[in-house]
PDB file of C-alpha atoms and ligand atoms in Angstrom:
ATOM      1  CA  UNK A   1      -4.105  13.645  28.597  1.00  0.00           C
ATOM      2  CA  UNK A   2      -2.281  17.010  30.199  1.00  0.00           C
ATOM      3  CA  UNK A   3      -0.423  14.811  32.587  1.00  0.00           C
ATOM      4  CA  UNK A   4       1.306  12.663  30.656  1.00  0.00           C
ATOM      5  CA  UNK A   5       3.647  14.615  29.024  1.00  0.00           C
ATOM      6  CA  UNK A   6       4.815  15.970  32.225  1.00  0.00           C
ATOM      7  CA  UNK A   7       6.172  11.882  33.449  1.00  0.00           C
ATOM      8  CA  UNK A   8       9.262  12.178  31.058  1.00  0.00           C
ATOM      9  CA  UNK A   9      11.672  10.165  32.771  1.00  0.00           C
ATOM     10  CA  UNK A  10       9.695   6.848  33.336  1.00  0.00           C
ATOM     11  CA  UNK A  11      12.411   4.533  31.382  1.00  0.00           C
ATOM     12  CA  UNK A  12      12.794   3.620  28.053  1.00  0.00           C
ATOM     13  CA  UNK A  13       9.529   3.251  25.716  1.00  0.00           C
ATOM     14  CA  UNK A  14       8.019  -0.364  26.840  1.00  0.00           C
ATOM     15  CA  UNK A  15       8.939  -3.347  24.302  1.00  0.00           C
ATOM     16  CA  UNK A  16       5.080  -3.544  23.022  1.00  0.00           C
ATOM     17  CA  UNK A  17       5.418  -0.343  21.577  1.00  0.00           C
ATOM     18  CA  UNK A  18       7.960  -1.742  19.201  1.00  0.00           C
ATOM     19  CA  UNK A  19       9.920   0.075  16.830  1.00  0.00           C
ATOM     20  CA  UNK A  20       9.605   3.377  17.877  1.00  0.00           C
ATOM     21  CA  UNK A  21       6.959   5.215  16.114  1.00  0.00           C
ATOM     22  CA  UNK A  22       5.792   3.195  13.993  1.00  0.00           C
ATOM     23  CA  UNK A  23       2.607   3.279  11.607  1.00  0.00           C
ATOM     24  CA  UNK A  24       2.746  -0.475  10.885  1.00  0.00           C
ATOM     25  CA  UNK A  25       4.361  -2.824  12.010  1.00  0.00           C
ATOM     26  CA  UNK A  26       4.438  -6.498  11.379  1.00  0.00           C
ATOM     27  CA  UNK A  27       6.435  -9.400  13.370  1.00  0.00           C
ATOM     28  CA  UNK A  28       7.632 -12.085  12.631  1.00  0.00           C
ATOM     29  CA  UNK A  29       4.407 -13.202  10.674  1.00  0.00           C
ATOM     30  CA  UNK A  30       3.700 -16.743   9.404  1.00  0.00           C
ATOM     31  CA  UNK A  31       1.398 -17.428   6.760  1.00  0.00           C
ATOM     32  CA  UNK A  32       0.168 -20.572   5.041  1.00  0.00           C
ATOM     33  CA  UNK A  33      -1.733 -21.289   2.201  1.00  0.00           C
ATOM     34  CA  UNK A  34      -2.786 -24.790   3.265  1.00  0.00           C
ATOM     35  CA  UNK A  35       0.359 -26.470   3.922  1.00  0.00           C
ATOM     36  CA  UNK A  36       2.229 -23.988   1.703  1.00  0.00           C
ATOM     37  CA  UNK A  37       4.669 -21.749   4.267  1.00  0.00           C
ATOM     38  CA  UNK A  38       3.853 -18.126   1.943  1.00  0.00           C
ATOM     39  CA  UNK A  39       5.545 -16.404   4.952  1.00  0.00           C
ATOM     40  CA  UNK A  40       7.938 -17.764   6.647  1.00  0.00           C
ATOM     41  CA  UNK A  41       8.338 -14.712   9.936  1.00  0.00           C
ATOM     42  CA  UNK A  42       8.322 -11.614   7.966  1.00  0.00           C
ATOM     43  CA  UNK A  43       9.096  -8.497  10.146  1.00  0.00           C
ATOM     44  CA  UNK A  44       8.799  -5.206   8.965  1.00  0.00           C
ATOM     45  CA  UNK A  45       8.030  -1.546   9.798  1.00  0.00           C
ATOM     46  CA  UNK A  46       6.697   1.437   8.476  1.00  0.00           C
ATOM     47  CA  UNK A  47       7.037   4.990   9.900  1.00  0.00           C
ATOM     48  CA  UNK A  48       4.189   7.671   9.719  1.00  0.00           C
ATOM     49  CA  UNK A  49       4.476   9.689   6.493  1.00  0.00           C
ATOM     50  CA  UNK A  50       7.367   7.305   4.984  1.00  0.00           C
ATOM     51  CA  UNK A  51       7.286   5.755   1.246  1.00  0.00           C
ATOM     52  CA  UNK A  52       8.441   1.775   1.850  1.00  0.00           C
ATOM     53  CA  UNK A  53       9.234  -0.500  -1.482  1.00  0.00           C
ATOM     54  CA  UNK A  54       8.346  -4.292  -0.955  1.00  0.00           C
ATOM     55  CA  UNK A  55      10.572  -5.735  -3.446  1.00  0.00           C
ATOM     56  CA  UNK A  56      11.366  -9.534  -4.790  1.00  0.00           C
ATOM     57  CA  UNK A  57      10.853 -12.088  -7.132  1.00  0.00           C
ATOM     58  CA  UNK A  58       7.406 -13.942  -8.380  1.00  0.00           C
ATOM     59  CA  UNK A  59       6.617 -15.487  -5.597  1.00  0.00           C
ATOM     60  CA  UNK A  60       8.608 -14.227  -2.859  1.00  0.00           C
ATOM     61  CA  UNK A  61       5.865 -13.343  -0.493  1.00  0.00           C
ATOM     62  CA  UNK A  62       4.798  -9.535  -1.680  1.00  0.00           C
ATOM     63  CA  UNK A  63       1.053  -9.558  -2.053  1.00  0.00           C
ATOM     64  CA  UNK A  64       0.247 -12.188   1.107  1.00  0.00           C
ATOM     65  CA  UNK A  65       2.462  -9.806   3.071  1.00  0.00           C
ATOM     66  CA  UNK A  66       0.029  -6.235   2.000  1.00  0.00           C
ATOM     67  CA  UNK A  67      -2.883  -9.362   2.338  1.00  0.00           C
ATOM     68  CA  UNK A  68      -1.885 -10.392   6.129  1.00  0.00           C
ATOM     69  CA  UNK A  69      -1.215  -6.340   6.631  1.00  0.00           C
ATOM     70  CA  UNK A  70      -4.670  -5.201   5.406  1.00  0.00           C
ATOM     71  CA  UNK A  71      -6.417  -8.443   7.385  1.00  0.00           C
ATOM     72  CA  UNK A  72      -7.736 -10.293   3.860  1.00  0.00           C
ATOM     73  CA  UNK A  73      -5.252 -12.896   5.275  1.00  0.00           C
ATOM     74  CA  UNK A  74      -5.154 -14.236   9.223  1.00  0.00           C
ATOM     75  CA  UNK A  75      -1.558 -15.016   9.680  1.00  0.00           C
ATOM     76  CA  UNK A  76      -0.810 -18.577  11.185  1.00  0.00           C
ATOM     77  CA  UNK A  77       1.390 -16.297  13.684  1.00  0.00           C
ATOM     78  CA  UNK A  78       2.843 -13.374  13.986  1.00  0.00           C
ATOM     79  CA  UNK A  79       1.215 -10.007  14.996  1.00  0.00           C
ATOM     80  CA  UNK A  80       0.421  -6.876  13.007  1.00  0.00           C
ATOM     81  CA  UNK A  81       0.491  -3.643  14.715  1.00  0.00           C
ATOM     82  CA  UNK A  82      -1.122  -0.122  13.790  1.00  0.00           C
ATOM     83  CA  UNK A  83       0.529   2.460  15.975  1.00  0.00           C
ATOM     84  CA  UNK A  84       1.576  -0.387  18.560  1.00  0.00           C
ATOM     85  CA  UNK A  85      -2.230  -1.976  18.950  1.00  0.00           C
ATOM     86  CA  UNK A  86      -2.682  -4.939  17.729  1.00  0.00           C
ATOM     87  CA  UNK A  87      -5.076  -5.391  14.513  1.00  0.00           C
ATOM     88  CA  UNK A  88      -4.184  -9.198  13.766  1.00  0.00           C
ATOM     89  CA  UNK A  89      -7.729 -11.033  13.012  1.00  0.00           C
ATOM     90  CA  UNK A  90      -9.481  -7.938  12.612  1.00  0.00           C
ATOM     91  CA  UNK A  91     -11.408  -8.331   8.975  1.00  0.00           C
ATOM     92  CA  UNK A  92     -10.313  -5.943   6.077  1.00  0.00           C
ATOM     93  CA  UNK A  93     -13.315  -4.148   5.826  1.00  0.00           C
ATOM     94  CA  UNK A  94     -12.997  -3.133   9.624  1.00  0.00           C
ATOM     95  CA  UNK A  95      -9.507  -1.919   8.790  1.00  0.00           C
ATOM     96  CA  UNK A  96     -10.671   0.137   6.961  1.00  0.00           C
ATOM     97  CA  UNK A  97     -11.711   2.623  10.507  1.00  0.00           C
ATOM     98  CA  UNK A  98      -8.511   2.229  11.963  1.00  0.00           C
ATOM     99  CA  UNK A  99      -7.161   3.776   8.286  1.00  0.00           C
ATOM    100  CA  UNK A 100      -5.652   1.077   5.853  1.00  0.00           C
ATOM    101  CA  UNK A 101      -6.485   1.013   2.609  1.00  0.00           C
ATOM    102  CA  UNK A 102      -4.882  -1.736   0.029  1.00  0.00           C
ATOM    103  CA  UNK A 103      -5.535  -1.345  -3.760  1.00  0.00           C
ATOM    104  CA  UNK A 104      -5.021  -5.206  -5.058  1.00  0.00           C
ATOM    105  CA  UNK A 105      -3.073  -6.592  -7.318  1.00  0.00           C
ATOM    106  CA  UNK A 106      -4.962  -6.241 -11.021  1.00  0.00           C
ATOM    107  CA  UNK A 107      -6.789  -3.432  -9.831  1.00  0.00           C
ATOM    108  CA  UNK A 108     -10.306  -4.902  -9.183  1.00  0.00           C
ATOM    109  CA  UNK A 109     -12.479  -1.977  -9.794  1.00  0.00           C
ATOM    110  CA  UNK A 110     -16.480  -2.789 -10.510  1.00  0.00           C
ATOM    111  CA  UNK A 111     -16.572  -2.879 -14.220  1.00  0.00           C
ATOM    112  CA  UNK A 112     -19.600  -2.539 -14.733  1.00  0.00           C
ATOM    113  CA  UNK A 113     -20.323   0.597 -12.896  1.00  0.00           C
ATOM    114  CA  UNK A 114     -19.668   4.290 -13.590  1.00  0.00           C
ATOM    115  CA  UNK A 115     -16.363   6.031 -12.298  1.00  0.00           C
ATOM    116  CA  UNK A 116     -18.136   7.563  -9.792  1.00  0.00           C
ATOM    117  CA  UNK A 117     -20.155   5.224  -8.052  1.00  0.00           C
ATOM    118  CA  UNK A 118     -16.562   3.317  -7.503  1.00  0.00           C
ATOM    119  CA  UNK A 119     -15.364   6.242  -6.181  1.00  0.00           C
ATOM    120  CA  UNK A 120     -18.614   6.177  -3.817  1.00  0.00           C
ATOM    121  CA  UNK A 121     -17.746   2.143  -2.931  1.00  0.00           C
ATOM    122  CA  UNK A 122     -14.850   3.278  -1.798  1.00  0.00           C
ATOM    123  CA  UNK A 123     -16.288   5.975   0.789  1.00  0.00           C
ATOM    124  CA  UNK A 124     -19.377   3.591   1.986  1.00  0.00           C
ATOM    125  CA  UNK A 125     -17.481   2.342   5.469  1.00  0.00           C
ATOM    126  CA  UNK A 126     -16.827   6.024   6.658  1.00  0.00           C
ATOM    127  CA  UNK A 127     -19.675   7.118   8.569  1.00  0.00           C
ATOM    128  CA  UNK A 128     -19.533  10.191   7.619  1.00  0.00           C
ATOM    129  CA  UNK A 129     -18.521  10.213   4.043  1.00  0.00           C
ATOM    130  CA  UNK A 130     -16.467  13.515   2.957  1.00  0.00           C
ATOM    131  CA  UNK A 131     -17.006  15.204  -0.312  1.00  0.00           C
ATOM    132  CA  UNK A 132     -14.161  16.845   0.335  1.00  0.00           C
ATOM    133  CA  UNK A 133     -12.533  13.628  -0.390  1.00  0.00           C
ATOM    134  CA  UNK A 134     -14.302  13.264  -4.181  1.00  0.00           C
ATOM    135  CA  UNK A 135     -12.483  16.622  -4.875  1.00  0.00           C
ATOM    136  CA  UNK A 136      -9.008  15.786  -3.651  1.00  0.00           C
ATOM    137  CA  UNK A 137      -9.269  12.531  -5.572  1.00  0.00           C
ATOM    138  CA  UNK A 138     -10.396  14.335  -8.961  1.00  0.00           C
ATOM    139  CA  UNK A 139      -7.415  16.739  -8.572  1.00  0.00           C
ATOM    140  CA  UNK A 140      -5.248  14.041  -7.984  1.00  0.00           C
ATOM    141  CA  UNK A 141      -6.802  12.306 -11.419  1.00  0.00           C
ATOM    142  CA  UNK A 142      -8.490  15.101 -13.272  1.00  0.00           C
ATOM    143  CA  UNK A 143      -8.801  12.232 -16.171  1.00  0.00           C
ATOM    144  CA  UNK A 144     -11.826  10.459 -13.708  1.00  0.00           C
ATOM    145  CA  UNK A 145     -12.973  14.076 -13.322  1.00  0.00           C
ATOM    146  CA  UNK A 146     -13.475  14.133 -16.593  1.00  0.00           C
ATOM    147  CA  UNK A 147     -14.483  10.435 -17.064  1.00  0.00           C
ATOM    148  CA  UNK A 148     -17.081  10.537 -13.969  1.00  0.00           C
ATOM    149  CA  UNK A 149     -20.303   8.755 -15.696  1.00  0.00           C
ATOM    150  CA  UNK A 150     -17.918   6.674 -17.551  1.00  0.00           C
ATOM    151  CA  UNK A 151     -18.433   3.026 -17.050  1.00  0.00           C
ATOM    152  CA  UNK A 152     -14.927   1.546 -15.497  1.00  0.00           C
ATOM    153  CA  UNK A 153     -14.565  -1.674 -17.541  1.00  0.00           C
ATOM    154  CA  UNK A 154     -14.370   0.966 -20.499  1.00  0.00           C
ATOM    155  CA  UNK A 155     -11.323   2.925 -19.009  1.00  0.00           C
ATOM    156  CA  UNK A 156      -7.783   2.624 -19.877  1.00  0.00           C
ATOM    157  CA  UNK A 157      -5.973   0.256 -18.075  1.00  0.00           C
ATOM    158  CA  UNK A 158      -4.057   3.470 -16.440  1.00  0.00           C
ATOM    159  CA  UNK A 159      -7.182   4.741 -15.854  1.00  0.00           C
ATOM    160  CA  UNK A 160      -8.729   1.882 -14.059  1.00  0.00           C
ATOM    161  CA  UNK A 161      -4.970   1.667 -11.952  1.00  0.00           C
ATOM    162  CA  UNK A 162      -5.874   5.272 -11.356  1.00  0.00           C
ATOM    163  CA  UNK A 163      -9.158   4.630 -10.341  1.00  0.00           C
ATOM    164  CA  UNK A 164      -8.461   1.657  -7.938  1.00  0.00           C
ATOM    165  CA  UNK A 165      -6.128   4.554  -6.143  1.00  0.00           C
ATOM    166  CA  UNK A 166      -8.957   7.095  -5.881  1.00  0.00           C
ATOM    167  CA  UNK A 167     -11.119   4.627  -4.833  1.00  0.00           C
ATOM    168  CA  UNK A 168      -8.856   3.658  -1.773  1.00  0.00           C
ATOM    169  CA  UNK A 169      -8.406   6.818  -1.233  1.00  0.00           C
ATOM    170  CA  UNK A 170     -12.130   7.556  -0.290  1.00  0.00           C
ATOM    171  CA  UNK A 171     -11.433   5.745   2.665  1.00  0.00           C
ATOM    172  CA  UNK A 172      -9.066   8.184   3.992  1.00  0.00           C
ATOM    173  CA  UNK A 173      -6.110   6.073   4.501  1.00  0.00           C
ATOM    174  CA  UNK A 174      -3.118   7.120   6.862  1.00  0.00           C
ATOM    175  CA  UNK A 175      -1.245   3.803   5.248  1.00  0.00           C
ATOM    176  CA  UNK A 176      -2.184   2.913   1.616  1.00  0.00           C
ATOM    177  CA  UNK A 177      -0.813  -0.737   0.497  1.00  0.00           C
ATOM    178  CA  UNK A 178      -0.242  -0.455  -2.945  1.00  0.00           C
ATOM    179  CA  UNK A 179       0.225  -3.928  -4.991  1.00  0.00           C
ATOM    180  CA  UNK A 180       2.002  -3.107  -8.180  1.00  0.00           C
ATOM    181  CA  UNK A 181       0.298  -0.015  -9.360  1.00  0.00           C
ATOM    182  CA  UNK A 182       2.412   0.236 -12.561  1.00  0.00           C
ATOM    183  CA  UNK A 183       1.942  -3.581 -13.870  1.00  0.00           C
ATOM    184  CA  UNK A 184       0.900  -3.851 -17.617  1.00  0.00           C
ATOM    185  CA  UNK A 185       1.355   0.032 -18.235  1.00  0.00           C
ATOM    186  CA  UNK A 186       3.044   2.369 -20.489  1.00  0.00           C
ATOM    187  CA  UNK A 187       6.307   4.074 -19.400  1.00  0.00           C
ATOM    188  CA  UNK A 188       4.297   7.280 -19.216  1.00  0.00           C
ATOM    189  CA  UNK A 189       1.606   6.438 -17.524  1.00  0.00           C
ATOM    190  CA  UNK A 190       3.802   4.518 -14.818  1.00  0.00           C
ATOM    191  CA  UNK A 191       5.824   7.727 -14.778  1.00  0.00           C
ATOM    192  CA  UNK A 192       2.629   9.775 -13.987  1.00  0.00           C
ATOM    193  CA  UNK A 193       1.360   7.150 -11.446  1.00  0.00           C
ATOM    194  CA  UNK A 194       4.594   7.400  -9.631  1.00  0.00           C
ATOM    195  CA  UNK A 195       4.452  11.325  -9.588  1.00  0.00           C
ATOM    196  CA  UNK A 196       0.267  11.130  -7.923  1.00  0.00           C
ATOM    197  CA  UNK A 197       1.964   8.762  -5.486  1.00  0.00           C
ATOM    198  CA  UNK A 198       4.691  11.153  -4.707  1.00  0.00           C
ATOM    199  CA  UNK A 199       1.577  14.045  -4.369  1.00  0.00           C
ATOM    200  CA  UNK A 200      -0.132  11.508  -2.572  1.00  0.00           C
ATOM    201  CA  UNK A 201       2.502  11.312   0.003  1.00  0.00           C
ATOM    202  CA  UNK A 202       3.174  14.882   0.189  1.00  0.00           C
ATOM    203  CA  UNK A 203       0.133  15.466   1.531  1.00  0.00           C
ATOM    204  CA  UNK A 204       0.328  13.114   4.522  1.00  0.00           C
ATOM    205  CA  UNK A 205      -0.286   9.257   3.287  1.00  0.00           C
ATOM    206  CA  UNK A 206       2.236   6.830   4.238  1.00  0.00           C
ATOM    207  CA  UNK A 207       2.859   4.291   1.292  1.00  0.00           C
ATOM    208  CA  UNK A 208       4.117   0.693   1.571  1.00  0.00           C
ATOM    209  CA  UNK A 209       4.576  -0.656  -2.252  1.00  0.00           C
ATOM    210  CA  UNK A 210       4.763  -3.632  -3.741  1.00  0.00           C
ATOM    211  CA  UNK A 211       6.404  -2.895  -7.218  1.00  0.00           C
ATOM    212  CA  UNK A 212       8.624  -5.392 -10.099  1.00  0.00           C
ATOM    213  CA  UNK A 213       9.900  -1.632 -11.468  1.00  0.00           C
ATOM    214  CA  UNK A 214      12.005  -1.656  -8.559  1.00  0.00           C
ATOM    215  CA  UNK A 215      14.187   1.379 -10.109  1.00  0.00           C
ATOM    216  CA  UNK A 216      10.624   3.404  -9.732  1.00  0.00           C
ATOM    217  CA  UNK A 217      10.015   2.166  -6.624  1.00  0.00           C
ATOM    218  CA  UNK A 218      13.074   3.061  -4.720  1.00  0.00           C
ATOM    219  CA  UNK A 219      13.613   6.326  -6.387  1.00  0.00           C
ATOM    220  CA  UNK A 220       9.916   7.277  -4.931  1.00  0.00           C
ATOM    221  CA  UNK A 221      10.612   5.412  -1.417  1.00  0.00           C
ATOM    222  CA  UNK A 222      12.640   6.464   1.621  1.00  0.00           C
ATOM    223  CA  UNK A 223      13.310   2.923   2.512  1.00  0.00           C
ATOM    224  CA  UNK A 224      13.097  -0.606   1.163  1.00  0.00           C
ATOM    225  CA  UNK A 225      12.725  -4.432   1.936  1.00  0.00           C
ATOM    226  CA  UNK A 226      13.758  -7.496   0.048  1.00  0.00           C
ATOM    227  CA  UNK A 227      11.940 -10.528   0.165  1.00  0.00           C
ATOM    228  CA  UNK A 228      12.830 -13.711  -1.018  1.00  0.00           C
ATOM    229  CA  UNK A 229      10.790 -17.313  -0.880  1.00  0.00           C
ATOM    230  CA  UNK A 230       8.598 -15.452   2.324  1.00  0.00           C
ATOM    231  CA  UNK A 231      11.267 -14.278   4.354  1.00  0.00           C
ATOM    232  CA  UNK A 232      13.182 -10.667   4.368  1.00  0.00           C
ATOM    233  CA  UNK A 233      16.691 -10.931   2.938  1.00  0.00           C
ATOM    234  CA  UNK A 234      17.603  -7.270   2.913  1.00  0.00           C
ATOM    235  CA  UNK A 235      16.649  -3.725   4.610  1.00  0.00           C
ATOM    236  CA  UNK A 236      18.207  -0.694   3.861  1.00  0.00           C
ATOM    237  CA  UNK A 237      17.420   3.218   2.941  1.00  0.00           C
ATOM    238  CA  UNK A 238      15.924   3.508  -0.896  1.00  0.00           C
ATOM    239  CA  UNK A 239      19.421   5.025  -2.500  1.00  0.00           C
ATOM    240  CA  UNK A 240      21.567   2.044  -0.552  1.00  0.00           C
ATOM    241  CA  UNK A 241      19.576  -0.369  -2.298  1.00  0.00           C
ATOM    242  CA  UNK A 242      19.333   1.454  -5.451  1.00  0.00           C
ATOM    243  CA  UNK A 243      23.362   1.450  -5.784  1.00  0.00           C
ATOM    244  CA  UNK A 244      23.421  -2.221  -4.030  1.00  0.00           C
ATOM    245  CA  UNK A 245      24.872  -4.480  -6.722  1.00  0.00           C
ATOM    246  CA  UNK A 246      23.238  -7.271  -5.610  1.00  0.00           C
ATOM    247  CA  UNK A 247      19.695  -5.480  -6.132  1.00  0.00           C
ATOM    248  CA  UNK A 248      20.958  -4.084  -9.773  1.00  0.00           C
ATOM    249  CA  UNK A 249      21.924  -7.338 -10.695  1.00  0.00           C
ATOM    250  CA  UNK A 250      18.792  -9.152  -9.634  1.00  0.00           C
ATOM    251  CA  UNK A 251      15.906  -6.249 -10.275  1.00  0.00           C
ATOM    252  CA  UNK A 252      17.247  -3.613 -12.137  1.00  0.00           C
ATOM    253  CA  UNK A 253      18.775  -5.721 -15.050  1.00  0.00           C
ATOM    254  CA  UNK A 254      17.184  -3.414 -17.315  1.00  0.00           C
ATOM    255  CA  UNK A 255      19.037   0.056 -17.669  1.00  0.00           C
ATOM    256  CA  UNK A 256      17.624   2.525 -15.557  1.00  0.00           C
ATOM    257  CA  UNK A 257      16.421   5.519 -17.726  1.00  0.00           C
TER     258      UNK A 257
HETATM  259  N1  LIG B   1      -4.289 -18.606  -2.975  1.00  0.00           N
HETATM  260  C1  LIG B   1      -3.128 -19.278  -2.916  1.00  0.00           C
HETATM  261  N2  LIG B   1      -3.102 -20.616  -2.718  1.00  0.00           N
HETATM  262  C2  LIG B   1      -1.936 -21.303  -2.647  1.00  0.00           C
HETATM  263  N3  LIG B   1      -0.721 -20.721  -2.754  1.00  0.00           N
HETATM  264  C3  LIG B   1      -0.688 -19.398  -2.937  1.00  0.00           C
HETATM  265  C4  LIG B   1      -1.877 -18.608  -3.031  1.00  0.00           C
HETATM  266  N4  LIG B   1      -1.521 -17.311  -3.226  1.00  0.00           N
HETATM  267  C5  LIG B   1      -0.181 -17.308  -3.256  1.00  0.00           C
HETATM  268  N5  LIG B   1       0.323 -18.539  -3.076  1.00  0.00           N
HETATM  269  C6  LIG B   1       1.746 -18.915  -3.027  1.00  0.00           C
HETATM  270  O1  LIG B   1       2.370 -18.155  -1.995  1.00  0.00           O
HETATM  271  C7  LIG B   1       3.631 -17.686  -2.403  1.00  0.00           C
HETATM  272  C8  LIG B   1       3.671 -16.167  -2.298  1.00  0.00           C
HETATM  273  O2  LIG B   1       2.742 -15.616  -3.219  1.00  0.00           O
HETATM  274  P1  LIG B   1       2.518 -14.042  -3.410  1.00  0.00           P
HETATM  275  O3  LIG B   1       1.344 -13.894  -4.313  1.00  0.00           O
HETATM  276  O4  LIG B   1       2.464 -13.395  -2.097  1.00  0.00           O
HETATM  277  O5  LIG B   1       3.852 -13.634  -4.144  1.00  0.00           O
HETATM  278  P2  LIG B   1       4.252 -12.244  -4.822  1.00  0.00           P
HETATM  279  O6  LIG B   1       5.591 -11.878  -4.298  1.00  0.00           O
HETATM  280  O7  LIG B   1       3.167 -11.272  -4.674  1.00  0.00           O
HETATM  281  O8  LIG B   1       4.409 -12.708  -6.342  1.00  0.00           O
HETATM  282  P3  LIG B   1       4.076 -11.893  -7.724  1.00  0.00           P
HETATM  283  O9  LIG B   1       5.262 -11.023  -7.970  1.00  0.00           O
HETATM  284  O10 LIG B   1       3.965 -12.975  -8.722  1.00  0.00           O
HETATM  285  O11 LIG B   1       2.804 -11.131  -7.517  1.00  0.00           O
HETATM  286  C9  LIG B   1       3.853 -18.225  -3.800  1.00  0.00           C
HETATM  287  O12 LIG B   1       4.607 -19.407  -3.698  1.00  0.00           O
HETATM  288  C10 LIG B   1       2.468 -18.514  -4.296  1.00  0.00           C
HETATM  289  O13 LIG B   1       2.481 -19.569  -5.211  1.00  0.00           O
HETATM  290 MG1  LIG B   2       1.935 -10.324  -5.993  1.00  0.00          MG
END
């Protein structure tokens, strides 16, 4: 590679690199559910080492968007892009190589089985699992530390949020798609969630979240989107958003504490 950086002056960055940069990136992505349009061409980008909210109403498009990003959904068309190279029809659990990890909606983790062997589900794809990783996670979320041989369907339901992060995390992520981590909790635990994600992003993990507590969400992230019935209806920087009245009116109707 010791030549290229010599051939500066070539012309401008070729179109299929995209935006600039760019961790993910989707275009103009299309995706049914039979003949239900959920997406209707949503474009979006993500920059390395950003926080992005996904924001909108019931409905609007949030989770097929992380689900078409991750590859548990095939859009109808469109492209996704990892650091410009395509990754559209590639199956989730070969994303998981080229570094996504998505912790669902409800946070699905194995009920039946013990805090750590989720933690160990989570690491199974890497080839060369890290313990370093089991370590970072448990001082991320000394509580699964302390709740290791626990069995997860007998955790909090902050703990099992926690635990469906950790266990994403064991995959070593560069991008983590995060699907409402704070749904169904208790102010403080959503506060403390928000403040791991904030850690988690300080130490290198970009974030693109799909949150209702929109007044979290954009106080964590650097930028946001709007989406509305599958198609984006605003973009902006997290603090334009946050004093949009438009976006006060429709998502932060509660007063922001
Ligand atoms: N499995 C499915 N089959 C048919 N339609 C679906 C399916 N999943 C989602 N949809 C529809 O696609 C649209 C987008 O759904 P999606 O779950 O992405 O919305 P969302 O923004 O995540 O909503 P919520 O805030 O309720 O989680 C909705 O109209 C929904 O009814
Ligand atoms: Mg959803």
């Amino acid at each position: 590679m010791s030549g290229v950086g010599l051939e500066k002056d070539t012309g401008p960055a070729p179109e299929a690199a995209g935006a600039a940069g760019a961790l993910l990136e989707l275009r103009d992505l299309h995706v049914c559910y039979g003949a239900i349009e959920a997406l209707k061409g949503i474009s979006l980008t993500v920059a390395e080492g950003e926080v992005v909210a996904l924001l909108g109403a019931n409905g609007a498009g949030k989770s097929t968007t992380l689900k078409a990003a991750s590859g548990m959904l095939a859009p109808r068309t469109g492209e996704v892009l990892l650091r410009g190279e395509r990754v559209d029809g590639i199956k989730s659990h070969e994303l998981v190589h080229f570094g996504i990890g998505h912790v669902p909606e409800g946070r699905r983790v194995f009920a039946r089985m013990s805090v750590l062997e989720n933690l160990r589900m989570g690491a199974y794809r890497l080839r060369r699992p890290d313990p370093d990783d089991l370590d970072r996670v448990f001082s991320l979320f000394p509580v699964l530390a302390r709740r290791r041989k626990q069995v997860s369907g007998t955790l909090s339901g902050g703990e099992q949020q926690m635990l469906a992060i950790g266990r994403a995390l064991m995959g070593k992520p560069e991008l983590l798609l995060l699907d409402e981590p704070s749904m169904g909790l208790a102010p403080l635990i959503v506060r403390q969630i928000f403040e791991i994600l904030k850690e988690i992003n300080a130490q290198g993990t970009t974030l693109l979240l799909v949150e209702q507590n929109a007044s979290q969400a954009l106080r964590l992230a650097d930028r946001g989107y709007v989406l509305e019935t599958g198609t984006v209806v605003m973009a902006d920087a997290a603090p334009a958003l946050l004093s949009d009245p438009r976006i006060r009116a429709a998502y932060l109707g509660e007063v922001p504490e």
